[in-house]
Coordinates of C-alpha atoms in Angstrom, one line a residue:
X1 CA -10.3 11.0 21.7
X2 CA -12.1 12.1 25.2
X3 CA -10.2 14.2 27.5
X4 CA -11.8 11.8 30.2
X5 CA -9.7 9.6 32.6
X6 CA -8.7 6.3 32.1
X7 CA -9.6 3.2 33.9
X8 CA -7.2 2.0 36.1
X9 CA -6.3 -1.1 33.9
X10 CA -6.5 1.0 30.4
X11 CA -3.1 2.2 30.4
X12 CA -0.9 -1.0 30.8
X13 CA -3.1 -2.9 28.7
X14 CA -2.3 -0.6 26.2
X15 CA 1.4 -0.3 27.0
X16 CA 1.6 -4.1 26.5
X17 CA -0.9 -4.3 23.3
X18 CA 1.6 -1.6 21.8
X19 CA 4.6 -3.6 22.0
X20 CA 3.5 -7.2 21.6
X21 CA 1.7 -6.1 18.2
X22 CA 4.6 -4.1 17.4
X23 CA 6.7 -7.2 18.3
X24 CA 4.0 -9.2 15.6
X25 CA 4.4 -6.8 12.9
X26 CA 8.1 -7.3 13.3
X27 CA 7.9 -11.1 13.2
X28 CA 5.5 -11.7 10.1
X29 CA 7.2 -9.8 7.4
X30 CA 10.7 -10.9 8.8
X31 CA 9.4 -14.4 8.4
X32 CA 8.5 -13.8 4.4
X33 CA 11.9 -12.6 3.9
X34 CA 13.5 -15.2 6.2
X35 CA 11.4 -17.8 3.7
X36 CA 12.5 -16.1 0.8
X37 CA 15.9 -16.6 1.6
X38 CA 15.4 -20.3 1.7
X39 CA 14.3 -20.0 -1.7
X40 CA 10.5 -20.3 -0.8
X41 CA 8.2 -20.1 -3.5
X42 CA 5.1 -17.9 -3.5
X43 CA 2.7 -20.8 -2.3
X44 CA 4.9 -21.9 0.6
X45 CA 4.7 -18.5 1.7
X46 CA 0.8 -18.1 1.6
X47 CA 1.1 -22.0 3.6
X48 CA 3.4 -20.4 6.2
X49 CA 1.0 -18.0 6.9
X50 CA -2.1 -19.7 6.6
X51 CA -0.1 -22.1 8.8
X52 CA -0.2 -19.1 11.4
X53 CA -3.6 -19.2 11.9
X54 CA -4.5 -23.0 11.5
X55 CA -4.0 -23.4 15.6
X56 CA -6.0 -20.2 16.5
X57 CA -8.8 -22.0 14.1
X58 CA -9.1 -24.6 16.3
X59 CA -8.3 -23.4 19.8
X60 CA -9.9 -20.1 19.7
X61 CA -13.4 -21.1 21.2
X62 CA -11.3 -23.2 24.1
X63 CA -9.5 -20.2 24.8
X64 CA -12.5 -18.3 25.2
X65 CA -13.8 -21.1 27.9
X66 CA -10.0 -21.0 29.3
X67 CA -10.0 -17.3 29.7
X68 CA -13.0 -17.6 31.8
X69 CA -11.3 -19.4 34.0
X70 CA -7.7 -18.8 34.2
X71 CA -8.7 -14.9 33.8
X72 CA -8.2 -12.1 31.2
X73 CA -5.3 -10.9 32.9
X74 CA -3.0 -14.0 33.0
X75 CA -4.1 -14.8 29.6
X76 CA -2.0 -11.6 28.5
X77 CA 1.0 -12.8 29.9
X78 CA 1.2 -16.4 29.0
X79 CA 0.5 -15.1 25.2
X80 CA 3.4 -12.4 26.1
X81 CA 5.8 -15.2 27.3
X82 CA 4.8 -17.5 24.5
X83 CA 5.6 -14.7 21.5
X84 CA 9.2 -14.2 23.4
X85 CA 9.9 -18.0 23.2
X86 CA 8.8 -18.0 19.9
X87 CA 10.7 -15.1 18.8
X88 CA 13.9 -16.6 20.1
X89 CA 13.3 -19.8 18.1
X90 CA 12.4 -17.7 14.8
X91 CA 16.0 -16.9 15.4
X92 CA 17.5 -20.4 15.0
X93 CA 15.2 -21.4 12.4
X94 CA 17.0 -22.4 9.1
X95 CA 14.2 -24.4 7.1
X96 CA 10.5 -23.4 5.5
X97 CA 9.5 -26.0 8.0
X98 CA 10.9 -24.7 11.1
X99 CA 9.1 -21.9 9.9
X100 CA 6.2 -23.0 9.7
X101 CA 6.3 -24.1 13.6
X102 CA 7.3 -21.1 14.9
X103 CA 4.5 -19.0 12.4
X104 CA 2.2 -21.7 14.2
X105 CA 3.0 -20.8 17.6
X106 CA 3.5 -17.5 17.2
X107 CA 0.0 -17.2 15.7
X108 CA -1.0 -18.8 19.6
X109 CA 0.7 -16.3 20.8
X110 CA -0.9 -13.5 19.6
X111 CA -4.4 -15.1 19.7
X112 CA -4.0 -15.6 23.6
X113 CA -2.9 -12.0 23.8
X114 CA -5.8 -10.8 21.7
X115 CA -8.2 -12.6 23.8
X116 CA -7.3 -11.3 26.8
X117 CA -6.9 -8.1 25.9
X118 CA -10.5 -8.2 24.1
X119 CA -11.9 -10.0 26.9
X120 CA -10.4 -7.0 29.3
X121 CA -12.2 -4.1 27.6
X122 CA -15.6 -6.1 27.1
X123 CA -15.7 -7.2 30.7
X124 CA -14.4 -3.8 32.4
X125 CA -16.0 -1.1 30.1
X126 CA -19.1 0.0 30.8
X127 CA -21.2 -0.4 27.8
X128 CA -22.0 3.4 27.3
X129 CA -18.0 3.4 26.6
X130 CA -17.3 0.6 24.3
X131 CA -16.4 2.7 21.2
X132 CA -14.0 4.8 23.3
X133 CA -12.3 2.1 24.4
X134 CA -12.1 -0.6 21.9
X135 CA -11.2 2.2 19.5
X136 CA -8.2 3.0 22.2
X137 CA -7.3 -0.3 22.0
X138 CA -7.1 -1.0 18.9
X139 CA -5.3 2.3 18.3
X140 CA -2.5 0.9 20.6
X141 CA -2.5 -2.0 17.9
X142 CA -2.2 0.1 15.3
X143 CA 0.5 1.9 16.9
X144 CA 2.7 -1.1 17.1
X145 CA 1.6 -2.2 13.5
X146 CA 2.8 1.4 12.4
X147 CA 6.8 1.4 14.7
X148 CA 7.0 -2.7 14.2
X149 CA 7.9 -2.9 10.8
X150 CA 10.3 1.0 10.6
X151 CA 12.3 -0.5 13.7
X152 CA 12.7 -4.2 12.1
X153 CA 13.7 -2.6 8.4
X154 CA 16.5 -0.6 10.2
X155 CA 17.6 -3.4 12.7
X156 CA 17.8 -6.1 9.8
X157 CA 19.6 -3.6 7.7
X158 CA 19.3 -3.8 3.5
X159 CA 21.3 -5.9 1.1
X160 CA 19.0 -5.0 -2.0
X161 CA 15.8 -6.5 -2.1
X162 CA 16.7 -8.4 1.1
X163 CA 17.3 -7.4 4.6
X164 CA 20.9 -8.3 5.3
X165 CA 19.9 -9.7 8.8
X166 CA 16.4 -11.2 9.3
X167 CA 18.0 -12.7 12.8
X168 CA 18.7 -9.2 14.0
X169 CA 14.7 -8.5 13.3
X170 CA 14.1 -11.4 16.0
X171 CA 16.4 -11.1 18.2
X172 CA 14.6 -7.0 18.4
X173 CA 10.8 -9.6 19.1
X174 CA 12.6 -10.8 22.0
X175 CA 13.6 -7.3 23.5
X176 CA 10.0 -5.7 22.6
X177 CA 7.9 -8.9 24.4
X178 CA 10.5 -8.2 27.4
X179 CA 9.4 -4.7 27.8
X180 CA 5.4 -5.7 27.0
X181 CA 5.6 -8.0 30.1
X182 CA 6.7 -5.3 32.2
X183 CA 3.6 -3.2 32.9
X184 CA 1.2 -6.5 32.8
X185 CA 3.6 -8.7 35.4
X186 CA 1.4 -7.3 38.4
X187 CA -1.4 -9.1 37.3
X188 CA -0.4 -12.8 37.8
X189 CA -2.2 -12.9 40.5
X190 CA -5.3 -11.6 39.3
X191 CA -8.8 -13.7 39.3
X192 CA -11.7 -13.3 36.5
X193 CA -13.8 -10.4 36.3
X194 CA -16.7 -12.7 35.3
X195 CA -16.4 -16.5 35.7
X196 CA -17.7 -17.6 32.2
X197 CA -20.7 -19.6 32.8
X198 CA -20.6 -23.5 32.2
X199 CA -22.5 -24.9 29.2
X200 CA -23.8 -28.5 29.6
X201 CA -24.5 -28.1 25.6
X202 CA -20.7 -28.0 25.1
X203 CA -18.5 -24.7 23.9
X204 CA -19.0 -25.1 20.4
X205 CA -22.5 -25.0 20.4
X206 CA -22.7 -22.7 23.0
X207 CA -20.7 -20.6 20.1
X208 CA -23.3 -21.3 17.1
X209 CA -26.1 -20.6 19.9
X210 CA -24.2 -17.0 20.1
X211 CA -23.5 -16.4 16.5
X212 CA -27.3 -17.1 15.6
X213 CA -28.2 -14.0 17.3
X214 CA -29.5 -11.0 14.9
X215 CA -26.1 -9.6 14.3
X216 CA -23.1 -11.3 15.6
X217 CA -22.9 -13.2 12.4
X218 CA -22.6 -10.3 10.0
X219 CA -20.1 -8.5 12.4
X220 CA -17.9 -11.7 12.2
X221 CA -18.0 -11.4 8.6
X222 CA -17.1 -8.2 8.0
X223 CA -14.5 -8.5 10.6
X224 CA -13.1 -11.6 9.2
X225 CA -12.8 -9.8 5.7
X226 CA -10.9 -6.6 7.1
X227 CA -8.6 -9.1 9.1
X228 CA -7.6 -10.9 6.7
X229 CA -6.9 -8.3 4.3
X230 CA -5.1 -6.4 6.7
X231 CA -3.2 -9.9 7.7
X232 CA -2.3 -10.5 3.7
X233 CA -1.1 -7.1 3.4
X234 CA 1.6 -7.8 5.8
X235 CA 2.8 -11.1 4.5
X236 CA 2.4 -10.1 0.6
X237 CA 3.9 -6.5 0.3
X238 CA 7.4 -7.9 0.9
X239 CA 6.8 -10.7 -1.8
X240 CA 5.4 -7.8 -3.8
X241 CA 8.4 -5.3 -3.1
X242 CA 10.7 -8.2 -4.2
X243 CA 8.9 -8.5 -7.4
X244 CA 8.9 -4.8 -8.2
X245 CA 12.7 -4.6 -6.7
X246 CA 11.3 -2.2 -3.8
X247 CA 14.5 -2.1 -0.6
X248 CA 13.3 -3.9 2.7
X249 CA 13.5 -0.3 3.8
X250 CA 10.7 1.2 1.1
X251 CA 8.7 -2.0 2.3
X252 CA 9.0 -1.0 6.2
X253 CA 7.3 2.3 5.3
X254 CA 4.8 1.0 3.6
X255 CA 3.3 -1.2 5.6
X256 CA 4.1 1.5 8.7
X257 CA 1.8 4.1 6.3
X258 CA -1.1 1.3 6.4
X259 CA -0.7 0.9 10.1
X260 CA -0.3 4.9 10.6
X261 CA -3.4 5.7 8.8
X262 CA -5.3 2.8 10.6
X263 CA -4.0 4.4 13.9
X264 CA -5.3 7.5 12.5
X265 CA -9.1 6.6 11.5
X266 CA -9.5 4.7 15.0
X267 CA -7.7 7.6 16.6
X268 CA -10.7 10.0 15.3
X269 CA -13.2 6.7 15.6
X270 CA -15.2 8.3 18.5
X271 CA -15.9 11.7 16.6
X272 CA -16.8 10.0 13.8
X273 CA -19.3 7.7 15.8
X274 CA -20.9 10.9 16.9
X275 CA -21.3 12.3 13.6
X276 CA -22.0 8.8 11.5
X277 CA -24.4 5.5 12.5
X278 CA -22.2 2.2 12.9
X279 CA -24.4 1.7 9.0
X280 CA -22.3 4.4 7.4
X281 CA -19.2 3.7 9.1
X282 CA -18.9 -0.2 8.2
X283 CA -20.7 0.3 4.6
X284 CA -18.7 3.4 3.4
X285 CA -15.0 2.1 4.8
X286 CA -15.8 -0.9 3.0
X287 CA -16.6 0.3 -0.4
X288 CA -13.3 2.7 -0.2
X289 CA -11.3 -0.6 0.9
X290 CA -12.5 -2.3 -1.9
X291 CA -11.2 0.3 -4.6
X292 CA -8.3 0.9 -2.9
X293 CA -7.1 -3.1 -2.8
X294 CA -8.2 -3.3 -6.3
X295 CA -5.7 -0.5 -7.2
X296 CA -2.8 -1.5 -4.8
X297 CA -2.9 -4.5 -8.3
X298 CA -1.6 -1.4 -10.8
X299 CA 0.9 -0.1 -8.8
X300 CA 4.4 -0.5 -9.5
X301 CA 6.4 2.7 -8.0
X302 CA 6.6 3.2 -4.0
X303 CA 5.2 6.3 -4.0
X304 CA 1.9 5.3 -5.9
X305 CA 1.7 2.0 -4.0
X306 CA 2.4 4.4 -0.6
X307 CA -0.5 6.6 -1.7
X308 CA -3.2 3.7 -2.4
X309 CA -1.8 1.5 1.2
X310 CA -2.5 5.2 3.1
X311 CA -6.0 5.4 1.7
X312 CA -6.9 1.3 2.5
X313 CA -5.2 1.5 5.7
X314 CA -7.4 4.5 6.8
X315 CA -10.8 2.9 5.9
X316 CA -9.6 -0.9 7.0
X317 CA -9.1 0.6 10.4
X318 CA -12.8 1.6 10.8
X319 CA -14.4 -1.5 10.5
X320 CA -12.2 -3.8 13.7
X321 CA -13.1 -1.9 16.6
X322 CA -16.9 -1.0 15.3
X323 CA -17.4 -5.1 15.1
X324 CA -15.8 -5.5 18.7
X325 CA -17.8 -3.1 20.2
X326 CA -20.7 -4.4 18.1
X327 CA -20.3 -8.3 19.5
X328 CA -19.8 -6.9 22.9
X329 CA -23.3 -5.0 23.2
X330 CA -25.5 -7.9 22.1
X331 CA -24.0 -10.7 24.6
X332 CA -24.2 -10.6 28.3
X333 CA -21.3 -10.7 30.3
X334 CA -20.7 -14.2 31.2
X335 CA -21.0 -14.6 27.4
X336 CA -18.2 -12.2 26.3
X337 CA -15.2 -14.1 26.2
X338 CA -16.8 -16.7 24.6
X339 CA -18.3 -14.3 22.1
X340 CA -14.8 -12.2 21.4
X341 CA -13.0 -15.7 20.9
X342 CA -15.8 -16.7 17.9
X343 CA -15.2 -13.2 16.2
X344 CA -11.5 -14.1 16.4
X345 CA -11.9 -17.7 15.5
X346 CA -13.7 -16.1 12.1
X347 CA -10.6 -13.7 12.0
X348 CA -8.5 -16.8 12.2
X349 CA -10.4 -18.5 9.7
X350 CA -9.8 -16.0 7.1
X351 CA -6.5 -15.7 7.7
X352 CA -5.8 -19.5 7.6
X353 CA -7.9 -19.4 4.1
X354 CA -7.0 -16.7 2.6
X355 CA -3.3 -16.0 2.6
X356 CA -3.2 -20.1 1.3
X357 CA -5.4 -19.1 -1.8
X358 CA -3.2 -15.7 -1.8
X359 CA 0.1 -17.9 -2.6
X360 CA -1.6 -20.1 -5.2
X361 CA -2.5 -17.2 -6.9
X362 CA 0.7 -15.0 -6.3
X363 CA 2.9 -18.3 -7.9
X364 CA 0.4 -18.6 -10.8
X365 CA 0.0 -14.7 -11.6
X366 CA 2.3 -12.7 -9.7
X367 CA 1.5 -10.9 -6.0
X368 CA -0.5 -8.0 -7.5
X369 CA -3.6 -11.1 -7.9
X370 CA -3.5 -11.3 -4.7
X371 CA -4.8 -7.5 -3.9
X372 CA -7.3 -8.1 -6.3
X373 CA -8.7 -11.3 -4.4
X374 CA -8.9 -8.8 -1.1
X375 CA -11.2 -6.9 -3.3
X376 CA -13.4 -9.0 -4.3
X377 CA -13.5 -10.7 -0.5
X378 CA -13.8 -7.5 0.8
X379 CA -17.0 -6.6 -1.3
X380 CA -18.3 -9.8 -0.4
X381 CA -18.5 -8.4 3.0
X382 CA -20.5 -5.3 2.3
X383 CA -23.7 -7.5 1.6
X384 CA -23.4 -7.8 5.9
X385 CA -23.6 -4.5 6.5
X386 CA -27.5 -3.6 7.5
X387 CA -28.8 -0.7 8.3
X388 CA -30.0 -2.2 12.0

C-alpha cells in the first residue's frame, strides 16, 4: 500500500467498514448453527440465506436513488443502526422463521452500509486513485471478515460440533455495531457529495441504460460470481464442518484463513496493478478460484480444507475491488451511486440464487456439491473477462 496520506474521510470509513463486516461475519455463520440447532435441514438453510439477499434484490437500485439524496454518509449509519437492531433480535429468535426475518433485515443492513460506503470512495476519490482506495476498502472488509468469525467461535464457546452459545455470538453483533457507529456519528449531519441526477425514464431503466455500457455488464458478472462464492463459503463451511465433525472453533479459523488471505491479495492489490493489466488480474484469480472451489469438494481433514480455503480466499479477493473501481471509471459522477447499487443488486442476486440451489444440492448430495457448483459458476464468469 502507498505511504501517501489519507483523505480526511478514509480512516473512519474504514474504522466502521472493519467492524460492521466483522459484526456480518459474526452473524451469518452464528445464524447456520443457530438453524441447525432447530434442526434445520440443509435446504432451509440455503432458504435462510438466500432469504438474506431477497430484499437487497429488490431495493438495491432504490437505495442507489435514496443515497443520492439522503447522502452517502447518513446511509452508513442508518445501515449501522439497523445491523444493531437486528443483532439484538437474532438474539431472541427461537424458530427457522424468525430467522429468516432477521437474515432478511440484516441482509438490509449490510446493503445500506455497503452502498454508502461504496458510494463514499467513488464520489470522493479522485479517479487516478480508485485502485488504492477501493482496494483499502475492501481490505478493511476483509479485515473484519478475517477477526469476525475467531471472536464469535471463542465468545459462543464449543459443545462439539456446536457452539455452546450462539446468543453470546449476537449479543458480541451488538457491542461491534456500537463501536462502528462511533467514528461515523459526526456525519449525521452531512449533505451529498453529488445530488444524483433525476431520471424522468425511471431508476430501473436508468439502471439497464447504465449496464448497457461496454463493460459494466461483464464487471457485474464477474463480481456477482466472486460474491456469491465468497457469500456460500460463509454460510456452507459450518454445515460442512458439521458433516465432517470439524469443532465450531476449527470452522472460525477457517473461514478467518479465507478472509486473511483475501485481506492479503487486496492488501498487495495496488503493486500488483502496477505490475499486471486489470485482464490478467480478473482472468488468472478466476481460473485459480475455480480449482481451488472444486477441490475444497475432496477435502475432509482441517488442515487440507485450511490449505485449499487459503489459496481461494487469496485469488477471490482480487477480483471485488478491481470490478468496483472498474464500474466507477466508466460512469460519471451523478451516475455512481446508481451504478455501485446495480453491481450490488447483481451481488444480491447471486446470493439470493445461489445459496437456494446450494441447499438443494447440499440435502440431496451432501455440502461438498455445493463447492463444486461455485466452480462451475465461477468458470462461467471467466468468459466476461476481455482483454479491453
Amino acid at each position: 500500500m502507498s505511504s501517501e496520506k489519507l483523505l480526511p474521510w478514509a480512516k473512519p470509513l474504514l474504522l466502521s467498514s472493519t467492524l460492521t463486516q466483522a459484526t456480518i461475519y459474526v452473524l451469518r455463520p452464528m445464524i447456520t448453527y443457530r438453524a441447525l440447532e432447530l434442526h434445520a435441514n440443509a435446504a432451509q438453510v440455503g432458504l435462510i440465506a438466500s432469504v438474506y439477499a431477497l430484499f437487497p434484490v429488490l431495493l438495491a437500485l432504490q437505495f442507489g436513488k435514496w443515497v443520492g439524496r439522503i447522502g452517502e454518509a447518513k446511509f452508513i449509519i442508518f445501515g449501522t443502526l439497523a445491523m444493531l437492531l437486528t443483532s439484538a433480535t437474532l438474539i431472541l429468535a427461537q424458530s427457522v422463521v424468525a430467522l429468516g426475518i432477521a437474515a432478511a433485515a440484516a441482509g438490509l443492513a449490510h446493503l445500506a452500509c455497503m452502498i454508502g460506503g461504496q458510494s463514499m470512495v467513488a464520489l470522493r476519490t479522485p479517479q487516478s486513485s480508485y485502485d488504492r482506495y477501493f482496494g483499502l476498502y475492501t481490505f478493511s472488509a476483509s479485515v473484519g471478515h478475517m477477526l469476525g468469525p475467531i471472536v464469535a467461535s471463542i465468545v459462543a464457546g464449543t459443545n462439539g460440533n456446536l457452539p455452546k452459545s450462539t446468543s453470546h455470538a449476537f449479543l458480541l453483533g451488538v457491542v461491534l455495531t456500537i463501536i462502528a457507529l462511533v467514528p461515523v456519528i459526526k456525519w449525521r449531519n452531512e449533505k451529498p457529495t453529488v445530488v444524483a441526477q433525476e431520471n424522468s425514464e425511471g431508476t430501473f431503466k436508468a439502471a439497464l441504460n447504465l449496464i448497457r455500457r461496454p463493460g459494466i455488464l461483464a464487471a457485474i458478472y464477474i463480481s456477482l460470481a466472486i460474491s456469491s462464492a465468497a457469500d456460500v463459503l460463509v454460510v456452507f463451511l459450518p454445515l460442512f464442518g458439521t458433516e465432517n465433525n470439524f469443532s465450531p472453533y476449527a470452522v472460525g479459523a477457517i473461514l478467518a484463513i479465507r478472509a486473511g488471505t483475501t485481506m492479503l491479495s487486496r492488501f498487495f492489490l495496488g503493486r500488483l496493478s502496477d505490475r499486471f493489466t486489470t485482464f490478467q488480474l480478473l482472468w488468472w484469480s478466476t481460473i485459480i478460484s475455480v480449482i481451488a472451489c472444486g477441490a475444497m469438494a475432496f477435502t475432509h481433514t482441517v488442515i487440507s480444507l485450511g490449505f485449499v480455503v487459503f489459496i481461494a480466499g487469496f485469488s477471490l479477493g482480487i477480483g471485488q475491488p478491481l470490478t468496483m473501481s472498474l464500474v466507477s471509471q466508466k460512469t460519471a459522477s451523478s451516475q455512481r451511486a446508481l451504478a455501485v447499487s446495480a453491481r450490488l443488486m447483481g451481488n444480491r442476486l447471486g446470493q439470493f440464487i445461489v445459496p437456494a440451489a446450494a441447499g438443494i444440492a447440499a440435502a440431496a448430495s451432501g455440502a461438498g456439491a455445493v463447492f463444486i457448483g461455485l466452480a462451475v459458476l465461477l468458470g462461467s464468469s471467466i468468459f466476461s473477462v476481455k482483454k479491453n
